[in-house]
Structure formats: C-alpha cells, structure tokens
PDB file of C-alpha atoms in Angstrom:
ATOM      1  CA  ASP A  14      14.361  -4.457  -4.351  1.00 81.00           C
ATOM      2  CA  SER A  15      11.326  -2.426  -5.571  1.00 83.00           C
ATOM      3  CA  GLY A  16      13.393   0.280  -7.154  1.00 92.00           C
ATOM      4  CA  VAL A  17      11.701   2.972  -5.008  1.00 95.00           C
ATOM      5  CA  THR A  18      14.141   4.665  -2.655  1.00 96.00           C
ATOM      6  CA  GLN A  19      13.183   6.430   0.530  1.00 97.00           C
ATOM      7  CA  THR A  20      15.475   8.398   2.815  1.00 97.00           C
ATOM      8  CA  PRO A  21      16.100   8.446   5.694  1.00 97.00           C
ATOM      9  CA  LYS A  22      15.026   5.009   6.979  1.00 96.00           C
ATOM     10  CA  HIS A  23      14.701   6.230  10.498  1.00 97.00           C
ATOM     11  CA  LEU A  24      14.049   9.652  11.919  1.00 97.00           C
ATOM     12  CA  ILE A  25      13.709  10.690  15.545  1.00 98.00           C
ATOM     13  CA  THR A  26      12.689  14.237  16.293  1.00 97.00           C
ATOM     14  CA  ALA A  27      11.032  16.384  18.956  1.00 98.00           C
ATOM     15  CA  THR A  28       7.483  17.786  18.973  1.00 98.00           C
ATOM     16  CA  GLY A  29       7.144  21.047  17.207  1.00 97.00           C
ATOM     17  CA  GLN A  30       9.932  20.308  14.726  1.00 98.00           C
ATOM     18  CA  ARG A  31       9.810  20.013  10.924  1.00 98.00           C
ATOM     19  CA  VAL A  32      11.181  17.167   8.887  1.00 98.00           C
ATOM     20  CA  THR A  33      11.500  16.294   5.224  1.00 98.00           C
ATOM     21  CA  LEU A  34      11.119  12.741   3.851  1.00 98.00           C
ATOM     22  CA  ARG A  35      12.409  12.039   0.425  1.00 98.00           C
ATOM     23  CA  CYS A  36      11.335   9.545  -2.193  1.00 98.00           C
ATOM     24  CA  SER A  37      12.910   8.628  -5.533  1.00 97.00           C
ATOM     25  CA  PRO A  38      10.453   6.592  -7.748  1.00 96.00           C
ATOM     26  CA  ARG A  39      11.346   3.717  -9.929  1.00 95.00           C
ATOM     27  CA  SER A  40      13.075   4.689 -13.159  1.00 94.00           C
ATOM     28  CA  GLY A  41      10.345   5.731 -15.645  1.00 92.00           C
ATOM     29  CA  ASP A  42       7.536   6.015 -13.132  1.00 93.00           C
ATOM     30  CA  LEU A  43       5.712   9.381 -13.248  1.00 93.00           C
ATOM     31  CA  SER A  44       3.439   8.945 -10.266  1.00 92.00           C
ATOM     32  CA  VAL A  45       4.454   9.219  -6.628  1.00 95.00           C
ATOM     33  CA  TYR A  46       2.090   8.365  -3.767  1.00 94.00           C
ATOM     34  CA  TRP A  47       2.596   8.999  -0.046  1.00 96.00           C
ATOM     35  CA  TYR A  48       1.006   6.802   2.581  1.00 96.00           C
ATOM     36  CA  GLN A  49       1.103   6.915   6.393  1.00 96.00           C
ATOM     37  CA  GLN A  50       0.959   3.660   8.391  1.00 96.00           C
ATOM     38  CA  SER A  51       0.081   3.949  12.091  1.00 93.00           C
ATOM     39  CA  LEU A  52      -1.246   1.380  14.532  1.00 86.00           C
ATOM     40  CA  ASP A  53      -4.557   3.108  15.036  1.00 85.00           C
ATOM     41  CA  GLN A  54      -5.226   4.315  11.508  1.00 85.00           C
ATOM     42  CA  GLY A  55      -3.680   1.541   9.455  1.00 89.00           C
ATOM     43  CA  LEU A  56      -2.428   2.448   5.971  1.00 92.00           C
ATOM     44  CA  GLN A  57      -3.775   5.814   4.875  1.00 93.00           C
ATOM     45  CA  PHE A  58      -3.315   7.519   1.556  1.00 92.00           C
ATOM     46  CA  LEU A  59      -1.930  11.076   1.892  1.00 95.00           C
ATOM     47  CA  ILE A  60      -1.337  12.529  -1.506  1.00 94.00           C
ATOM     48  CA  GLN A  61      -0.383  11.653  -5.119  1.00 93.00           C
ATOM     49  CA  TYR A  62       1.760  13.549  -7.641  1.00 94.00           C
ATOM     50  CA  TYR A  63       1.827  12.771 -11.322  1.00 93.00           C
ATOM     51  CA  ASN A  64       4.569  14.308 -13.509  1.00 94.00           C
ATOM     52  CA  GLY A  65       5.036  17.192 -11.157  1.00 95.00           C
ATOM     53  CA  GLU A  66       1.400  18.032 -10.516  1.00 94.00           C
ATOM     54  CA  GLU A  67      -0.783  17.143  -7.560  1.00 93.00           C
ATOM     55  CA  ARG A  68      -3.200  14.427  -8.701  1.00 90.00           C
ATOM     56  CA  ALA A  69      -5.158  13.321  -5.692  1.00 89.00           C
ATOM     57  CA  LYS A  70      -5.357  14.164  -2.014  1.00 90.00           C
ATOM     58  CA  GLY A  71      -6.361  12.015   0.851  1.00 89.00           C
ATOM     59  CA  ASN A  72      -6.279  12.442   4.656  1.00 83.00           C
ATOM     60  CA  ILE A  73      -3.313  14.774   4.594  1.00 93.00           C
ATOM     61  CA  LEU A  74      -3.091  17.312   7.468  1.00 94.00           C
ATOM     62  CA  GLU A  75      -2.579  20.952   6.707  1.00 96.00           C
ATOM     63  CA  ARG A  76       0.696  20.746   8.616  1.00 97.00           C
ATOM     64  CA  PHE A  77       1.921  18.304   5.984  1.00 97.00           C
ATOM     65  CA  SER A  78       2.847  19.274   2.378  1.00 97.00           C
ATOM     66  CA  ALA A  79       4.487  17.558  -0.528  1.00 97.00           C
ATOM     67  CA  GLN A  80       5.917  18.279  -3.897  1.00 97.00           C
ATOM     68  CA  GLN A  81       7.301  16.498  -6.912  1.00 98.00           C
ATOM     69  CA  PHE A  82      10.356  17.973  -8.576  1.00 97.00           C
ATOM     70  CA  PRO A  83      11.281  18.062 -12.302  1.00 96.00           C
ATOM     71  CA  ASP A  84      13.502  14.976 -11.830  1.00 96.00           C
ATOM     72  CA  LEU A  85      10.387  13.235 -10.410  1.00 97.00           C
ATOM     73  CA  HIS A  86      11.673  12.744  -6.922  1.00 97.00           C
ATOM     74  CA  SER A  87       9.233  13.809  -4.215  1.00 98.00           C
ATOM     75  CA  GLU A  88       9.468  15.224  -0.754  1.00 98.00           C
ATOM     76  CA  LEU A  89       6.971  15.086   2.018  1.00 98.00           C
ATOM     77  CA  ASN A  90       7.287  17.935   4.545  1.00 98.00           C
ATOM     78  CA  LEU A  91       5.894  17.462   8.002  1.00 98.00           C
ATOM     79  CA  SER A  92       5.822  20.466  10.328  1.00 97.00           C
ATOM     80  CA  SER A  93       4.811  21.348  13.826  1.00 97.00           C
ATOM     81  CA  LEU A  94       5.175  17.696  14.629  1.00 98.00           C
ATOM     82  CA  GLU A  95       3.033  16.046  17.251  1.00 97.00           C
ATOM     83  CA  LEU A  96       3.471  12.738  19.118  1.00 96.00           C
ATOM     84  CA  GLY A  97       0.569  11.328  16.996  1.00 95.00           C
ATOM     85  CA  ASP A  98       2.565  11.856  13.807  1.00 96.00           C
ATOM     86  CA  SER A  99       4.826   9.026  14.719  1.00 97.00           C
ATOM     87  CA  ALA A 100       4.280   6.482  12.030  1.00 97.00           C
ATOM     88  CA  LEU A 101       5.816   4.597   9.092  1.00 96.00           C
ATOM     89  CA  TYR A 102       5.644   6.751   5.948  1.00 97.00           C
ATOM     90  CA  PHE A 103       5.692   4.995   2.622  1.00 96.00           C
ATOM     91  CA  CYS A 104       6.273   6.258  -0.837  1.00 96.00           C
ATOM     92  CA  ALA A 105       5.031   4.304  -3.802  1.00 94.00           C
ATOM     93  CA  SER A 106       5.396   4.840  -7.533  1.00 92.00           C
ATOM     94  CA  SER A 107       3.647   3.802 -10.680  1.00 89.00           C
ATOM     95  CA  LEU A 108       4.102   4.461 -14.418  1.00 87.00           C
ATOM     96  CA  GLY A 109       0.829   6.328 -15.077  1.00 81.00           C
ATOM     97  CA  PRO A 110      -1.709   8.448 -13.199  1.00 79.00           C
ATOM     98  CA  LEU A 111      -3.600   5.339 -12.075  1.00 74.00           C
ATOM     99  CA  VAL A 112      -2.091   2.298 -10.468  1.00 69.00           C
ATOM    100  CA  ASP A 113      -2.253  -0.170 -13.257  1.00 69.00           C
ATOM    101  CA  THR A 114      -1.119  -3.722 -12.388  1.00 71.00           C
ATOM    102  CA  GLU A 115       1.582  -2.867  -9.894  1.00 76.00           C
ATOM    103  CA  ALA A 116       2.446  -0.231  -7.452  1.00 82.00           C
ATOM    104  CA  PHE A 117       5.908  -0.513  -5.968  1.00 89.00           C
ATOM    105  CA  PHE A 118       6.590   0.750  -2.439  1.00 93.00           C
ATOM    106  CA  GLY A 119       9.761   2.010  -0.854  1.00 94.00           C
ATOM    107  CA  GLN A 120      11.053   0.606   2.351  1.00 94.00           C
ATOM    108  CA  GLY A 121       9.561   3.426   4.284  1.00 96.00           C
ATOM    109  CA  THR A 122      10.696   6.058   6.715  1.00 97.00           C
ATOM    110  CA  ARG A 123       9.984   5.342  10.326  1.00 96.00           C
ATOM    111  CA  LEU A 124       9.310   8.613  12.058  1.00 97.00           C
ATOM    112  CA  THR A 125       9.366   8.837  15.849  1.00 97.00           C
ATOM    113  CA  VAL A 126       8.307  12.077  17.491  1.00 97.00           C
ATOM    114  CA  VAL A 127       9.405  12.415  21.123  1.00 97.00           C
TER     115      VAL A 127
ATOM    116  CA  ALA B 103     -17.609   4.614  -0.435  1.00 72.00           C
ATOM    117  CA  GLN B 104     -14.929   2.124  -1.330  1.00 81.00           C
ATOM    118  CA  LYS B 105     -13.956  -0.151   1.460  1.00 91.00           C
ATOM    119  CA  ILE B 106     -11.723  -3.222   1.983  1.00 95.00           C
ATOM    120  CA  THR B 107     -12.448  -5.671   4.822  1.00 96.00           C
ATOM    121  CA  GLN B 108     -10.080  -8.269   6.111  1.00 97.00           C
ATOM    122  CA  THR B 109     -11.856 -10.157   8.893  1.00 95.00           C
ATOM    123  CA  GLN B 110      -8.993 -12.268  10.062  1.00 95.00           C
ATOM    124  CA  PRO B 111      -6.644 -10.262  12.322  1.00 94.00           C
ATOM    125  CA  GLY B 112      -4.391 -13.233  12.788  1.00 95.00           C
ATOM    126  CA  MET B 113      -3.998 -16.733  11.360  1.00 95.00           C
ATOM    127  CA  PHE B 114      -1.733 -19.771  11.917  1.00 96.00           C
ATOM    128  CA  VAL B 115      -0.769 -22.334   9.333  1.00 97.00           C
ATOM    129  CA  GLN B 116       1.454 -25.362   9.451  1.00 97.00           C
ATOM    130  CA  GLU B 117       4.493 -25.283   7.245  1.00 97.00           C
ATOM    131  CA  LYS B 118       3.928 -26.844   3.823  1.00 97.00           C
ATOM    132  CA  GLU B 119       0.201 -26.482   4.052  1.00 97.00           C
ATOM    133  CA  ALA B 120      -2.029 -24.090   2.069  1.00 98.00           C
ATOM    134  CA  VAL B 121      -3.702 -21.116   3.608  1.00 97.00           C
ATOM    135  CA  THR B 122      -6.477 -18.686   2.516  1.00 98.00           C
ATOM    136  CA  LEU B 123      -6.537 -15.064   3.651  1.00 98.00           C
ATOM    137  CA  ASP B 124      -9.926 -13.470   3.251  1.00 98.00           C
ATOM    138  CA  CYS B 125     -10.670 -10.088   1.616  1.00 98.00           C
ATOM    139  CA  THR B 126     -13.987  -8.540   0.729  1.00 97.00           C
ATOM    140  CA  TYR B 127     -14.401  -5.244  -0.936  1.00 96.00           C
ATOM    141  CA  ASP B 128     -17.085  -2.668  -1.610  1.00 94.00           C
ATOM    142  CA  THR B 129     -17.254  -0.448  -4.663  1.00 89.00           C
ATOM    143  CA  SER B 130     -19.807   0.891  -7.017  1.00 87.00           C
ATOM    144  CA  ASP B 131     -17.338   0.981  -9.889  1.00 84.00           C
ATOM    145  CA  GLN B 132     -17.326  -1.544 -12.753  1.00 85.00           C
ATOM    146  CA  SER B 133     -13.592  -1.038 -13.279  1.00 84.00           C
ATOM    147  CA  TYR B 134     -11.200  -1.564 -10.312  1.00 88.00           C
ATOM    148  CA  GLY B 135      -8.061  -3.434  -9.380  1.00 90.00           C
ATOM    149  CA  LEU B 136      -7.273  -5.598  -6.424  1.00 94.00           C
ATOM    150  CA  PHE B 137      -3.897  -6.028  -4.868  1.00 94.00           C
ATOM    151  CA  TRP B 138      -2.263  -8.044  -2.174  1.00 97.00           C
ATOM    152  CA  TYR B 139       0.931  -6.942  -0.356  1.00 96.00           C
ATOM    153  CA  LYS B 140       3.087  -8.646   2.192  1.00 97.00           C
ATOM    154  CA  GLN B 141       4.655  -6.676   5.025  1.00 96.00           C
ATOM    155  CA  PRO B 142       7.368  -8.620   6.954  1.00 95.00           C
ATOM    156  CA  SER B 143       8.546  -7.496  10.357  1.00 93.00           C
ATOM    157  CA  SER B 144      11.223  -5.440   8.694  1.00 90.00           C
ATOM    158  CA  GLY B 145       8.471  -3.146   7.409  1.00 90.00           C
ATOM    159  CA  GLU B 146       8.734  -3.007   3.698  1.00 91.00           C
ATOM    160  CA  MET B 147       5.624  -3.506   1.526  1.00 93.00           C
ATOM    161  CA  ILE B 148       6.131  -6.220  -1.006  1.00 93.00           C
ATOM    162  CA  PHE B 149       3.772  -6.472  -3.965  1.00 92.00           C
ATOM    163  CA  LEU B 150       2.430 -10.043  -4.425  1.00 95.00           C
ATOM    164  CA  ILE B 151      -0.373 -10.182  -6.934  1.00 95.00           C
ATOM    165  CA  TYR B 152      -2.950  -8.165  -8.885  1.00 93.00           C
ATOM    166  CA  GLN B 153      -6.374  -8.914 -10.191  1.00 93.00           C
ATOM    167  CA  GLY B 154      -8.319  -6.578 -12.537  1.00 90.00           C
ATOM    168  CA  SER B 155     -12.041  -6.506 -12.297  1.00 89.00           C
ATOM    169  CA  TYR B 156     -12.391  -7.540 -15.951  1.00 89.00           C
ATOM    170  CA  ASP B 157      -9.949 -10.406 -15.728  1.00 89.00           C
ATOM    171  CA  GLU B 158     -11.806 -13.652 -16.193  1.00 88.00           C
ATOM    172  CA  GLN B 159      -8.998 -15.863 -14.996  1.00 93.00           C
ATOM    173  CA  ASN B 160      -7.870 -15.850 -11.363  1.00 95.00           C
ATOM    174  CA  ALA B 161      -4.438 -14.300 -11.029  1.00 95.00           C
ATOM    175  CA  THR B 162      -1.518 -16.500 -10.068  1.00 96.00           C
ATOM    176  CA  GLU B 163       2.078 -15.688  -9.155  1.00 95.00           C
ATOM    177  CA  GLY B 164       4.175 -18.651  -8.095  1.00 97.00           C
ATOM    178  CA  ARG B 165       2.759 -19.934  -4.833  1.00 97.00           C
ATOM    179  CA  TYR B 166       0.260 -17.148  -4.638  1.00 98.00           C
ATOM    180  CA  SER B 167      -3.170 -17.173  -6.261  1.00 97.00           C
ATOM    181  CA  LEU B 168      -6.067 -14.875  -5.991  1.00 97.00           C
ATOM    182  CA  ASN B 169      -9.524 -16.472  -5.640  1.00 96.00           C
ATOM    183  CA  PHE B 170     -11.598 -13.764  -7.287  1.00 96.00           C
ATOM    184  CA  GLN B 171     -15.348 -13.996  -6.858  1.00 96.00           C
ATOM    185  CA  LYS B 172     -16.801 -10.871  -8.372  1.00 94.00           C
ATOM    186  CA  ALA B 173     -20.457 -11.510  -7.495  1.00 94.00           C
ATOM    187  CA  ARG B 174     -19.529 -11.914  -3.838  1.00 95.00           C
ATOM    188  CA  LYS B 175     -17.026  -9.078  -4.022  1.00 95.00           C
ATOM    189  CA  SER B 176     -14.260 -11.210  -2.548  1.00 97.00           C
ATOM    190  CA  ALA B 177     -10.624 -11.443  -3.451  1.00 97.00           C
ATOM    191  CA  ASN B 178      -9.054 -14.084  -1.261  1.00 98.00           C
ATOM    192  CA  LEU B 179      -5.250 -14.748  -1.333  1.00 98.00           C
ATOM    193  CA  VAL B 180      -4.272 -18.440  -1.361  1.00 98.00           C
ATOM    194  CA  ILE B 181      -0.706 -19.286  -0.455  1.00 98.00           C
ATOM    195  CA  SER B 182       0.250 -22.813  -1.300  1.00 96.00           C
ATOM    196  CA  ALA B 183       2.962 -24.859   0.413  1.00 96.00           C
ATOM    197  CA  SER B 184       3.522 -22.276   3.186  1.00 97.00           C
ATOM    198  CA  GLN B 185       7.101 -21.527   4.194  1.00 97.00           C
ATOM    199  CA  LEU B 186       8.442 -20.051   7.464  1.00 97.00           C
ATOM    200  CA  GLY B 187       9.415 -16.943   5.467  1.00 97.00           C
ATOM    201  CA  ASP B 188       5.721 -16.356   4.690  1.00 98.00           C
ATOM    202  CA  SER B 189       5.232 -15.214   8.270  1.00 98.00           C
ATOM    203  CA  ALA B 190       4.189 -11.578   7.854  1.00 98.00           C
ATOM    204  CA  MET B 191       1.309  -9.139   7.740  1.00 97.00           C
ATOM    205  CA  TYR B 192      -0.739  -9.305   4.517  1.00 98.00           C
ATOM    206  CA  PHE B 193      -2.719  -6.462   3.198  1.00 97.00           C
ATOM    207  CA  CYS B 194      -5.479  -6.472   0.575  1.00 97.00           C
ATOM    208  CA  ALA B 195      -5.962  -3.247  -1.305  1.00 95.00           C
ATOM    209  CA  MET B 196      -8.185  -1.838  -4.072  1.00 93.00           C
ATOM    210  CA  ARG B 197      -7.795   0.813  -6.717  1.00 87.00           C
ATOM    211  CA  GLU B 198     -10.821   2.185  -8.350  1.00 69.00           C
ATOM    212  CA  GLY B 199     -10.924   2.943 -11.956  1.00 58.00           C
ATOM    213  CA  ARG B 200     -12.271   6.502 -11.973  1.00 61.00           C
ATOM    214  CA  ASP B 201      -9.721   8.820 -13.354  1.00 57.00           C
ATOM    215  CA  ASN B 202     -10.726  11.704 -11.132  1.00 56.00           C
ATOM    216  CA  GLN B 203      -9.917   9.629  -8.079  1.00 59.00           C
ATOM    217  CA  GLY B 204      -6.282   9.421  -8.943  1.00 63.00           C
ATOM    218  CA  GLY B 205      -4.403   6.236  -8.446  1.00 73.00           C
ATOM    219  CA  LYS B 206      -4.650   5.766  -4.681  1.00 82.00           C
ATOM    220  CA  LEU B 207      -5.002   2.320  -3.071  1.00 89.00           C
ATOM    221  CA  ILE B 208      -7.429   1.708  -0.276  1.00 91.00           C
ATOM    222  CA  PHE B 209      -6.050  -0.876   2.195  1.00 94.00           C
ATOM    223  CA  GLY B 210      -7.696  -3.295   4.527  1.00 95.00           C
ATOM    224  CA  GLN B 211      -6.592  -3.664   8.123  1.00 95.00           C
ATOM    225  CA  GLY B 212      -4.363  -6.634   7.355  1.00 96.00           C
ATOM    226  CA  THR B 213      -4.078 -10.212   8.479  1.00 97.00           C
ATOM    227  CA  GLU B 214      -1.030 -11.422  10.472  1.00 97.00           C
ATOM    228  CA  LEU B 215      -0.018 -14.855   9.253  1.00 98.00           C
ATOM    229  CA  SER B 216       2.191 -17.048  11.336  1.00 98.00           C
ATOM    230  CA  VAL B 217       3.676 -20.232   9.832  1.00 97.00           C
ATOM    231  CA  LYS B 218       4.497 -23.016  12.335  1.00 96.00           C
ATOM    232  CA  PRO B 219       7.315 -25.405  11.712  1.00 95.00           C
TER     233      PRO B 219
END
C-alpha cells in the first residue's frame, strides 16, 4: 500500500458529462501530481500542486482542471468528456516540490467514456 | 527536451534467471533522478528503485539493481532470480532537477516482462 488513495477506482460515464476524481496524498506529503495513462499516449503528466498552489502544468486539456484543498487532498475535474478521455488516471504524491527519491502512486481511477 | 527511451516492448525470461531491462535518457541537466516502476495487470504503479545523477554507487533494492552508466545515459534495471510475480509492465522515468520544472516525472513507453515457469 503506497498510502496514496484515489477514488473512485472505476468510473463509467457518457460523452459530454463531467466527472471528478479524488486523491488523498500520503500523510505529510505536500505535492500531488496527476497523470493520464492511455494506450496511445502512454503515461503523461497533467498537473502538479504543491501545498495548495499550482506548481507545474503538462499536457492538460482546457476541459480538465484540478485543485488542491487546505487538507491537501486534490481533485481532478474532467468536463465535456470525449471517448478519447478514456484512460487510467493516476495521482502521485511526494514530500516536497520536487520528486526526491520516491514518488508514490495511487491505484488509479479507470475512466471509461461511452 | 528530456526523453526516456525503452527499446524493448516485450521480454521473456525463465524463472530464477536474471533479466536486464534497458532504459536510456536524454537531458541537458546535471542534476536529475531516475526511477523504475512496476505496473502489474491490476494497474497500480509500484515504485521499485531510484538513482540520483550524483550517486556514485549503483542503487540496489533487494532483487532489483540499477545499472547506471552516466556517460552513456543509460539506467538499466536488473532483476535477479526472476519470479512469476515479476511478470508486469516496467517503466523507466526521469525527474529533472530544475526547480522551475516542478517535480514531474517523464516516463518511457514501458517494457512488458513475462516470466516463464
């Protein structure tokens, strides 16, 4: 168990809908990272938050947004969903603003858009 | 731009034998970190091993060791005494050291390892 908790584990929704994925980092970790894993794109970094502030942005679509709350949990919001958004979404956490020697991943949320 | 290359899409190894998974990287930074993760069919990403660019010794964690050749920009994972439970996808990843890049990891495309009994 990595200590990073993601909910839900599975999500099936229709095109055009909006969903929210939730991540609780390991106790004490201040950084949260979101990644998308799809068959054609592989593992892609989406966005990082550190202590409530956006720290780095990757290939995140404008239809996607995220935030980190005062209790350090994070949510990734995906809207106007398309079939191509079907993927495994991972959250990872680390203590500081840079991944030091370890970055622990949650079990992922498998999103299926139908 | 930083890049991770894993040239072996799939590999087979006999149980109890050692196997090497290749990883090469490209970066202009002097400070960076290299990681290996295991992803079994259940989907979770399991951290295996880390090597810092300034570490002179190769990292080891149990049956896992990282063969770090800085001049060649390679960071191969060696798994000794393979077990059936080692069958999984393995990803090499890199974190650059520049603070303004944040802490993101760049991943390779992965190598699928199958261990034969």
